[in-house]
């Protein structure tokens, strides 16, 4: 995999992240926040694709599970509508959904796994869509500003909220998610997942419980994606069933592929780039799907390891030449 | 009312069968799960609608034949282009990449349709109105739906004969059973794969062209049939024609009676049934066991 990046670099990047609101316009800051929320989901998605070798086409379901947990609490339990309660609740419910769906999906691999995850995410989509009385159907649910540790943001406008406290909240969650995921992929458990990816039969022979480990990976992946969804919902201010539609799941796949799933940091770069790419494509042309689809095809055919993967291999080509 | 529901189920199953048959042929022969299938369905639908509106005659037979021929032809040509210039370059790569590639093509096709035909809806109900209605067991029923069922049955039998009796069909089945062995025996795998993709695309185009007199051609028209035909493929079994029949009938009946009896949870019910079948029989009802999974 990629070369080791020293911890000092991460610390520096974290400080830079904290300084971002000082340097960019509100519009770009909001886009960046979308990107960070997607990046958390992308990290989760990549645990399955990059480290376990399973391509899920239904990660929108866990994203929606997280986002709708927030929406449902704000709608039916307004007294408990505080960040310190809704985030753990979102983690819990996306975990439950991932456990249920994962139990069915990990029986299969390859294309079958992809179809199943896609079909199951559509179950959630159709439930969210049809149960109008409960979920607001295709209208979706508005997400009001939450409180944090008893401090209410009532009366504050959303841009102020997003520019202030929430950005730092998001960055802390992103950093924590990053470190936890980094720990997971470098742990013996993470190595076992990679052995499953590389050779299922051999992994089983050395005593890895393949199906159970896949399920664990699936649940952790769903949990991260749900966290991304919950954090995303506050930025967007509105959630709709489309989050669970497989086309949205396709966008998650796109982000991770854009950045590169062979590198740990790839999905993060991809998520942030995708947010900007999509918005600029949408504002310049009505044929933004053409742009996204076209770049996607080029990526798959020419840069299968994504931008980060291409950068790493370029770096490895230059470096030995220089040291010689 | 059960007569109408049953006929509706058959009509719905017929359309799904055509879509999933094409999907299954491509999946079986090439091992590619073709997400662009929804786009090809939409291409067929838009082409047929455009022709039917443009023709402006009142003769339903002429309208239907032109619409179907146009839809099938254009979808087939688009399929040929996709296979020749995109998918063929990806044979040596992992299956996941081919899936992703077809997702890119799906997005691309959606916007290409928008570029060619604009964003508006095409209402081409002339053939539907033209063939009128018929009374079956005391219920009036549109003849067009019966026609769709008939076309599907004929197509299904045709494909079955093609797969079992002709040289090309037998070679296709050989490749779907064991691609490596077929290559080793000297079968023209590349050419047959290309043919299979075109055939599958044409079937998607046929389904799209058939549906368009009953519902307007809209952007994104192919997404729902695509996801439903995935269920058909999963439930019926990977790459099996009889599986496509059984799967399509199951989905068709569940859908039609579900809409009539429990409209709220009709779609979740469908997925629930599919899920139960998969837990009991992971390879699908007509599946061939472990291979290809």
CSV table of C-alpha atoms in Angstrom, one decimal, chain B residues 7-274:
chain,number,residue,atom,x,y,z
B,7,UNK,CA,-53.7,-10.0,-16.3
B,8,UNK,CA,-51.9,-6.9,-14.9
B,9,UNK,CA,-49.5,-9.2,-13.2
B,10,UNK,CA,-48.8,-11.0,-16.4
B,11,UNK,CA,-48.3,-7.8,-18.3
B,12,UNK,CA,-46.0,-6.5,-15.6
B,13,UNK,CA,-44.1,-9.8,-15.5
B,14,UNK,CA,-43.8,-9.7,-19.3
B,15,UNK,CA,-42.0,-6.4,-19.3
B,16,UNK,CA,-39.8,-7.4,-16.5
B,17,UNK,CA,-39.0,-10.7,-18.2
B,18,UNK,CA,-37.7,-8.9,-21.3
B,19,UNK,CA,-35.5,-6.6,-19.2
B,20,UNK,CA,-34.1,-9.3,-17.0
B,21,UNK,CA,-33.6,-11.7,-19.9
B,22,UNK,CA,-31.3,-9.2,-21.5
B,23,UNK,CA,-29.6,-8.6,-18.2
B,24,UNK,CA,-29.2,-12.3,-17.7
B,25,UNK,CA,-27.8,-13.0,-21.1
B,26,UNK,CA,-25.1,-10.3,-20.6
B,27,UNK,CA,-24.4,-11.5,-17.1
B,28,UNK,CA,-24.2,-15.1,-18.2
B,29,UNK,CA,-22.1,-14.7,-21.2
B,30,UNK,CA,-19.9,-11.8,-20.2
B,31,UNK,CA,-20.1,-11.9,-16.4
B,32,UNK,CA,-20.9,-8.2,-16.5
B,33,UNK,CA,-23.8,-6.8,-14.4
B,34,UNK,CA,-24.9,-4.2,-16.8
B,35,UNK,CA,-26.2,-1.1,-14.9
B,36,UNK,CA,-26.4,0.7,-18.3
B,37,UNK,CA,-29.4,-1.6,-19.0
B,38,UNK,CA,-31.7,1.0,-17.5
B,39,UNK,CA,-30.3,3.5,-19.9
B,40,UNK,CA,-30.8,1.2,-22.9
B,41,UNK,CA,-34.4,0.7,-21.8
B,42,UNK,CA,-34.8,4.4,-21.8
B,43,UNK,CA,-33.2,4.7,-25.2
B,44,UNK,CA,-35.7,2.2,-26.6
B,45,UNK,CA,-38.6,4.1,-25.0
B,46,UNK,CA,-37.6,7.5,-26.2
B,47,UNK,CA,-36.9,6.3,-29.7
B,48,UNK,CA,-40.2,4.5,-30.0
B,49,UNK,CA,-42.2,7.5,-28.5
B,50,UNK,CA,-40.4,9.9,-30.9
B,51,UNK,CA,-41.2,7.7,-33.9
B,52,UNK,CA,-44.8,7.1,-32.9
B,53,UNK,CA,-45.4,10.8,-32.4
B,54,UNK,CA,-43.5,11.8,-35.5
B,55,UNK,CA,-45.3,9.3,-37.8
B,56,UNK,CA,-48.7,10.8,-37.1
B,57,UNK,CA,-50.8,8.1,-38.8
B,58,UNK,CA,-53.8,6.5,-37.1
B,59,UNK,CA,-52.9,2.9,-38.1
B,60,UNK,CA,-52.0,1.2,-34.8
B,61,UNK,CA,-50.2,-1.8,-36.4
B,62,UNK,CA,-47.9,0.5,-38.3
B,63,UNK,CA,-47.2,2.6,-35.3
B,64,UNK,CA,-46.5,-0.4,-33.1
B,65,UNK,CA,-44.2,-2.1,-35.6
B,66,UNK,CA,-42.2,1.1,-36.4
B,67,UNK,CA,-41.9,2.0,-32.7
B,68,UNK,CA,-40.7,-1.5,-31.7
B,69,UNK,CA,-38.3,-1.7,-34.7
B,70,UNK,CA,-36.9,1.7,-34.0
B,71,UNK,CA,-36.4,1.1,-30.3
B,72,UNK,CA,-34.8,-2.3,-30.7
B,73,UNK,CA,-32.5,-1.1,-33.5
B,74,UNK,CA,-31.3,2.0,-31.7
B,75,UNK,CA,-30.8,0.2,-28.4
B,76,UNK,CA,-28.9,-2.5,-30.2
B,77,UNK,CA,-26.6,0.0,-31.9
B,78,UNK,CA,-25.9,1.8,-28.7
B,79,UNK,CA,-25.2,-1.5,-27.1
B,80,UNK,CA,-22.7,-2.4,-29.8
B,81,UNK,CA,-20.9,0.9,-29.3
B,82,UNK,CA,-20.8,0.4,-25.5
B,83,UNK,CA,-19.4,-3.1,-25.8
B,84,UNK,CA,-16.9,-2.3,-28.6
B,85,UNK,CA,-15.4,0.8,-27.2
B,86,UNK,CA,-15.8,0.6,-23.5
B,87,UNK,CA,-16.4,-2.9,-22.1
B,88,UNK,CA,-14.1,-4.8,-24.4
B,89,UNK,CA,-11.1,-2.9,-23.0
B,90,UNK,CA,-12.1,-4.1,-19.5
B,91,UNK,CA,-12.3,-7.9,-19.9
B,92,UNK,CA,-9.0,-8.5,-18.1
B,93,UNK,CA,-10.0,-6.4,-15.2
B,94,UNK,CA,-11.9,-7.3,-12.0
B,95,UNK,CA,-15.6,-7.7,-12.2
B,96,UNK,CA,-16.1,-4.7,-10.0
B,97,UNK,CA,-14.6,-2.4,-12.5
B,98,UNK,CA,-17.0,-3.5,-15.2
B,99,UNK,CA,-19.9,-2.9,-12.9
B,100,UNK,CA,-18.5,0.6,-12.2
B,101,UNK,CA,-18.0,1.3,-15.9
B,102,UNK,CA,-21.6,0.5,-16.7
B,103,UNK,CA,-22.7,2.8,-13.9
B,104,UNK,CA,-20.7,5.6,-15.6
B,105,UNK,CA,-22.4,4.7,-18.9
B,106,UNK,CA,-25.8,4.8,-17.3
B,107,UNK,CA,-25.2,8.4,-16.2
B,108,UNK,CA,-23.8,9.3,-19.6
B,109,UNK,CA,-26.8,7.8,-21.4
B,110,UNK,CA,-29.3,9.6,-19.2
B,111,UNK,CA,-27.8,13.0,-20.3
B,112,UNK,CA,-27.3,11.9,-23.9
B,113,UNK,CA,-31.0,11.3,-24.0
B,114,UNK,CA,-31.6,14.7,-22.6
B,115,UNK,CA,-29.4,16.2,-25.2
B,116,UNK,CA,-31.1,14.4,-28.1
B,117,UNK,CA,-34.7,14.5,-27.1
B,118,UNK,CA,-34.7,17.4,-24.5
B,119,UNK,CA,-36.0,17.2,-21.0
B,120,UNK,CA,-39.7,17.0,-21.7
B,121,UNK,CA,-42.0,14.0,-21.5
B,122,UNK,CA,-43.1,12.2,-24.7
B,123,UNK,CA,-46.8,11.1,-24.7
B,124,UNK,CA,-47.2,8.4,-27.4
B,125,UNK,CA,-50.5,6.7,-26.4
B,126,UNK,CA,-51.8,6.5,-30.0
B,127,UNK,CA,-51.2,2.7,-30.4
B,128,UNK,CA,-52.7,2.1,-26.9
B,129,UNK,CA,-55.9,4.0,-27.8
B,130,UNK,CA,-55.8,2.6,-31.3
B,131,UNK,CA,-56.1,-1.1,-30.5
B,132,UNK,CA,-59.0,-0.4,-28.1
B,133,UNK,CA,-60.4,-2.7,-25.4
B,134,UNK,CA,-61.8,-6.1,-25.1
B,135,UNK,CA,-64.2,-7.8,-22.6
B,136,UNK,CA,-62.8,-10.7,-20.7
B,137,UNK,CA,-65.0,-12.5,-18.2
B,138,UNK,CA,-67.1,-9.4,-17.7
B,139,UNK,CA,-64.2,-7.0,-17.3
B,140,UNK,CA,-63.1,-4.6,-20.0
B,141,UNK,CA,-59.3,-4.8,-20.5
B,142,UNK,CA,-57.0,-2.9,-22.9
B,143,UNK,CA,-55.9,-5.0,-25.9
B,144,UNK,CA,-52.5,-3.4,-25.8
B,145,UNK,CA,-51.6,-5.1,-22.5
B,146,UNK,CA,-52.5,-8.5,-24.1
B,147,UNK,CA,-50.4,-7.6,-27.1
B,148,UNK,CA,-47.4,-6.9,-24.9
B,149,UNK,CA,-47.8,-10.3,-23.2
B,150,UNK,CA,-48.1,-12.0,-26.7
B,151,UNK,CA,-45.0,-10.2,-28.0
B,152,UNK,CA,-43.1,-11.2,-24.9
B,153,UNK,CA,-44.1,-14.9,-25.2
B,154,UNK,CA,-43.1,-15.0,-28.8
B,155,UNK,CA,-39.7,-13.3,-28.0
B,156,UNK,CA,-39.1,-15.6,-25.1
B,157,UNK,CA,-39.8,-18.7,-27.2
B,158,UNK,CA,-37.6,-17.3,-29.9
B,159,UNK,CA,-34.7,-16.7,-27.5
B,160,UNK,CA,-35.1,-20.2,-26.1
B,161,UNK,CA,-35.0,-21.7,-29.6
B,162,UNK,CA,-32.0,-19.6,-30.4
B,163,UNK,CA,-30.2,-20.7,-27.3
B,164,UNK,CA,-30.9,-24.4,-27.7
B,165,UNK,CA,-31.0,-25.0,-31.5
B,166,UNK,CA,-28.6,-22.6,-33.2
B,167,UNK,CA,-24.8,-22.8,-33.3
B,168,UNK,CA,-24.5,-19.2,-32.0
B,169,UNK,CA,-26.8,-19.9,-29.1
B,170,UNK,CA,-25.0,-23.1,-28.1
B,171,UNK,CA,-21.7,-21.3,-28.2
B,172,UNK,CA,-23.1,-18.6,-26.0
B,173,UNK,CA,-24.2,-21.1,-23.4
B,174,UNK,CA,-20.9,-22.8,-23.6
B,175,UNK,CA,-19.1,-19.5,-22.8
B,176,UNK,CA,-21.5,-18.8,-19.9
B,177,UNK,CA,-20.8,-22.2,-18.4
B,178,UNK,CA,-17.0,-22.0,-18.7
B,179,UNK,CA,-15.4,-19.0,-20.4
B,180,UNK,CA,-11.8,-20.3,-20.1
B,181,UNK,CA,-12.7,-23.7,-21.5
B,182,UNK,CA,-14.6,-22.1,-24.4
B,183,UNK,CA,-11.7,-19.9,-25.2
B,184,UNK,CA,-9.4,-22.9,-25.1
B,185,UNK,CA,-11.7,-24.7,-27.5
B,186,UNK,CA,-11.2,-21.9,-30.0
B,187,UNK,CA,-14.7,-20.3,-29.8
B,188,UNK,CA,-14.7,-16.7,-31.0
B,189,UNK,CA,-15.3,-15.4,-27.5
B,190,UNK,CA,-14.9,-11.7,-28.3
B,191,UNK,CA,-17.3,-11.8,-31.2
B,192,UNK,CA,-19.9,-13.8,-29.3
B,193,UNK,CA,-19.6,-11.5,-26.3
B,194,UNK,CA,-20.3,-8.5,-28.5
B,195,UNK,CA,-23.3,-10.3,-30.0
B,196,UNK,CA,-24.6,-11.2,-26.5
B,197,UNK,CA,-24.3,-7.6,-25.4
B,198,UNK,CA,-26.1,-6.3,-28.5
B,199,UNK,CA,-28.8,-9.0,-28.1
B,200,UNK,CA,-29.3,-8.0,-24.4
B,201,UNK,CA,-29.4,-4.3,-25.2
B,202,UNK,CA,-32.0,-4.9,-28.0
B,203,UNK,CA,-34.2,-6.8,-25.5
B,204,UNK,CA,-34.0,-3.8,-23.1
B,205,UNK,CA,-34.8,-1.5,-26.0
B,206,UNK,CA,-37.8,-3.8,-26.9
B,207,UNK,CA,-39.1,-3.5,-23.4
B,208,UNK,CA,-38.8,0.2,-23.4
B,209,UNK,CA,-40.5,0.5,-26.8
B,210,UNK,CA,-43.3,-1.7,-25.6
B,211,UNK,CA,-44.0,0.3,-22.5
B,212,UNK,CA,-44.1,3.7,-24.0
B,213,UNK,CA,-47.7,3.7,-25.4
B,214,UNK,CA,-48.9,3.0,-21.8
B,215,UNK,CA,-46.8,5.6,-20.0
B,216,UNK,CA,-45.0,8.8,-21.1
B,217,UNK,CA,-41.3,8.6,-21.9
B,218,UNK,CA,-39.6,10.5,-19.1
B,219,UNK,CA,-36.0,11.0,-18.0
B,220,UNK,CA,-35.0,8.3,-15.5
B,221,UNK,CA,-37.7,6.0,-16.9
B,222,UNK,CA,-35.2,3.1,-16.8
B,223,UNK,CA,-34.3,3.1,-13.2
B,224,UNK,CA,-37.2,1.3,-11.7
B,225,UNK,CA,-37.3,-1.6,-14.2
B,226,UNK,CA,-33.6,-1.9,-13.7
B,227,UNK,CA,-33.8,-2.4,-10.0
B,228,UNK,CA,-36.8,-4.7,-10.2
B,229,UNK,CA,-35.0,-6.8,-12.8
B,230,UNK,CA,-32.1,-7.1,-10.5
B,231,UNK,CA,-34.5,-8.7,-8.0
B,232,UNK,CA,-35.7,-11.0,-10.8
B,233,UNK,CA,-32.1,-12.0,-11.6
B,234,UNK,CA,-31.2,-12.6,-8.0
B,235,UNK,CA,-34.4,-14.5,-7.1
B,236,UNK,CA,-34.5,-16.4,-10.4
B,237,UNK,CA,-30.8,-17.4,-10.4
B,238,UNK,CA,-27.8,-15.9,-12.1
B,239,UNK,CA,-27.8,-16.2,-15.9
B,240,UNK,CA,-30.7,-18.6,-16.2
B,241,UNK,CA,-33.6,-18.1,-18.6
B,242,UNK,CA,-36.1,-20.2,-16.7
B,243,UNK,CA,-35.0,-18.3,-13.6
B,244,UNK,CA,-35.9,-15.1,-15.4
B,245,UNK,CA,-39.4,-16.4,-16.2
B,246,UNK,CA,-40.0,-17.6,-12.6
B,247,UNK,CA,-38.5,-14.4,-11.1
B,248,UNK,CA,-40.5,-12.1,-13.4
B,249,UNK,CA,-43.7,-13.9,-12.6
B,250,UNK,CA,-43.1,-13.8,-8.9
B,251,UNK,CA,-42.2,-10.1,-9.0
B,252,UNK,CA,-45.1,-9.3,-11.4
B,253,UNK,CA,-47.7,-11.0,-9.2
B,254,UNK,CA,-46.4,-9.7,-5.9
B,255,UNK,CA,-46.3,-6.2,-7.4
B,256,UNK,CA,-49.7,-6.2,-8.9
B,257,UNK,CA,-51.5,-7.9,-6.0
B,258,UNK,CA,-49.4,-5.9,-3.6
B,259,UNK,CA,-50.6,-2.6,-5.1
B,260,UNK,CA,-54.2,-3.8,-4.9
B,261,UNK,CA,-54.1,-5.2,-1.4
B,262,UNK,CA,-51.4,-3.4,0.6
B,263,UNK,CA,-50.5,-0.3,-1.4
B,264,UNK,CA,-48.4,1.1,1.5
B,265,UNK,CA,-45.9,-1.7,1.7
B,266,UNK,CA,-46.0,-3.2,-1.8
B,267,UNK,CA,-42.4,-2.6,-2.6
B,268,UNK,CA,-40.9,-3.5,0.8
B,269,UNK,CA,-43.0,-6.7,0.6
B,270,UNK,CA,-41.4,-7.5,-2.7
B,271,UNK,CA,-37.9,-7.1,-1.2
B,272,UNK,CA,-38.9,-9.0,1.8
B,273,UNK,CA,-40.0,-12.0,-0.3
B,274,UNK,CA,-36.8,-11.8,-2.3
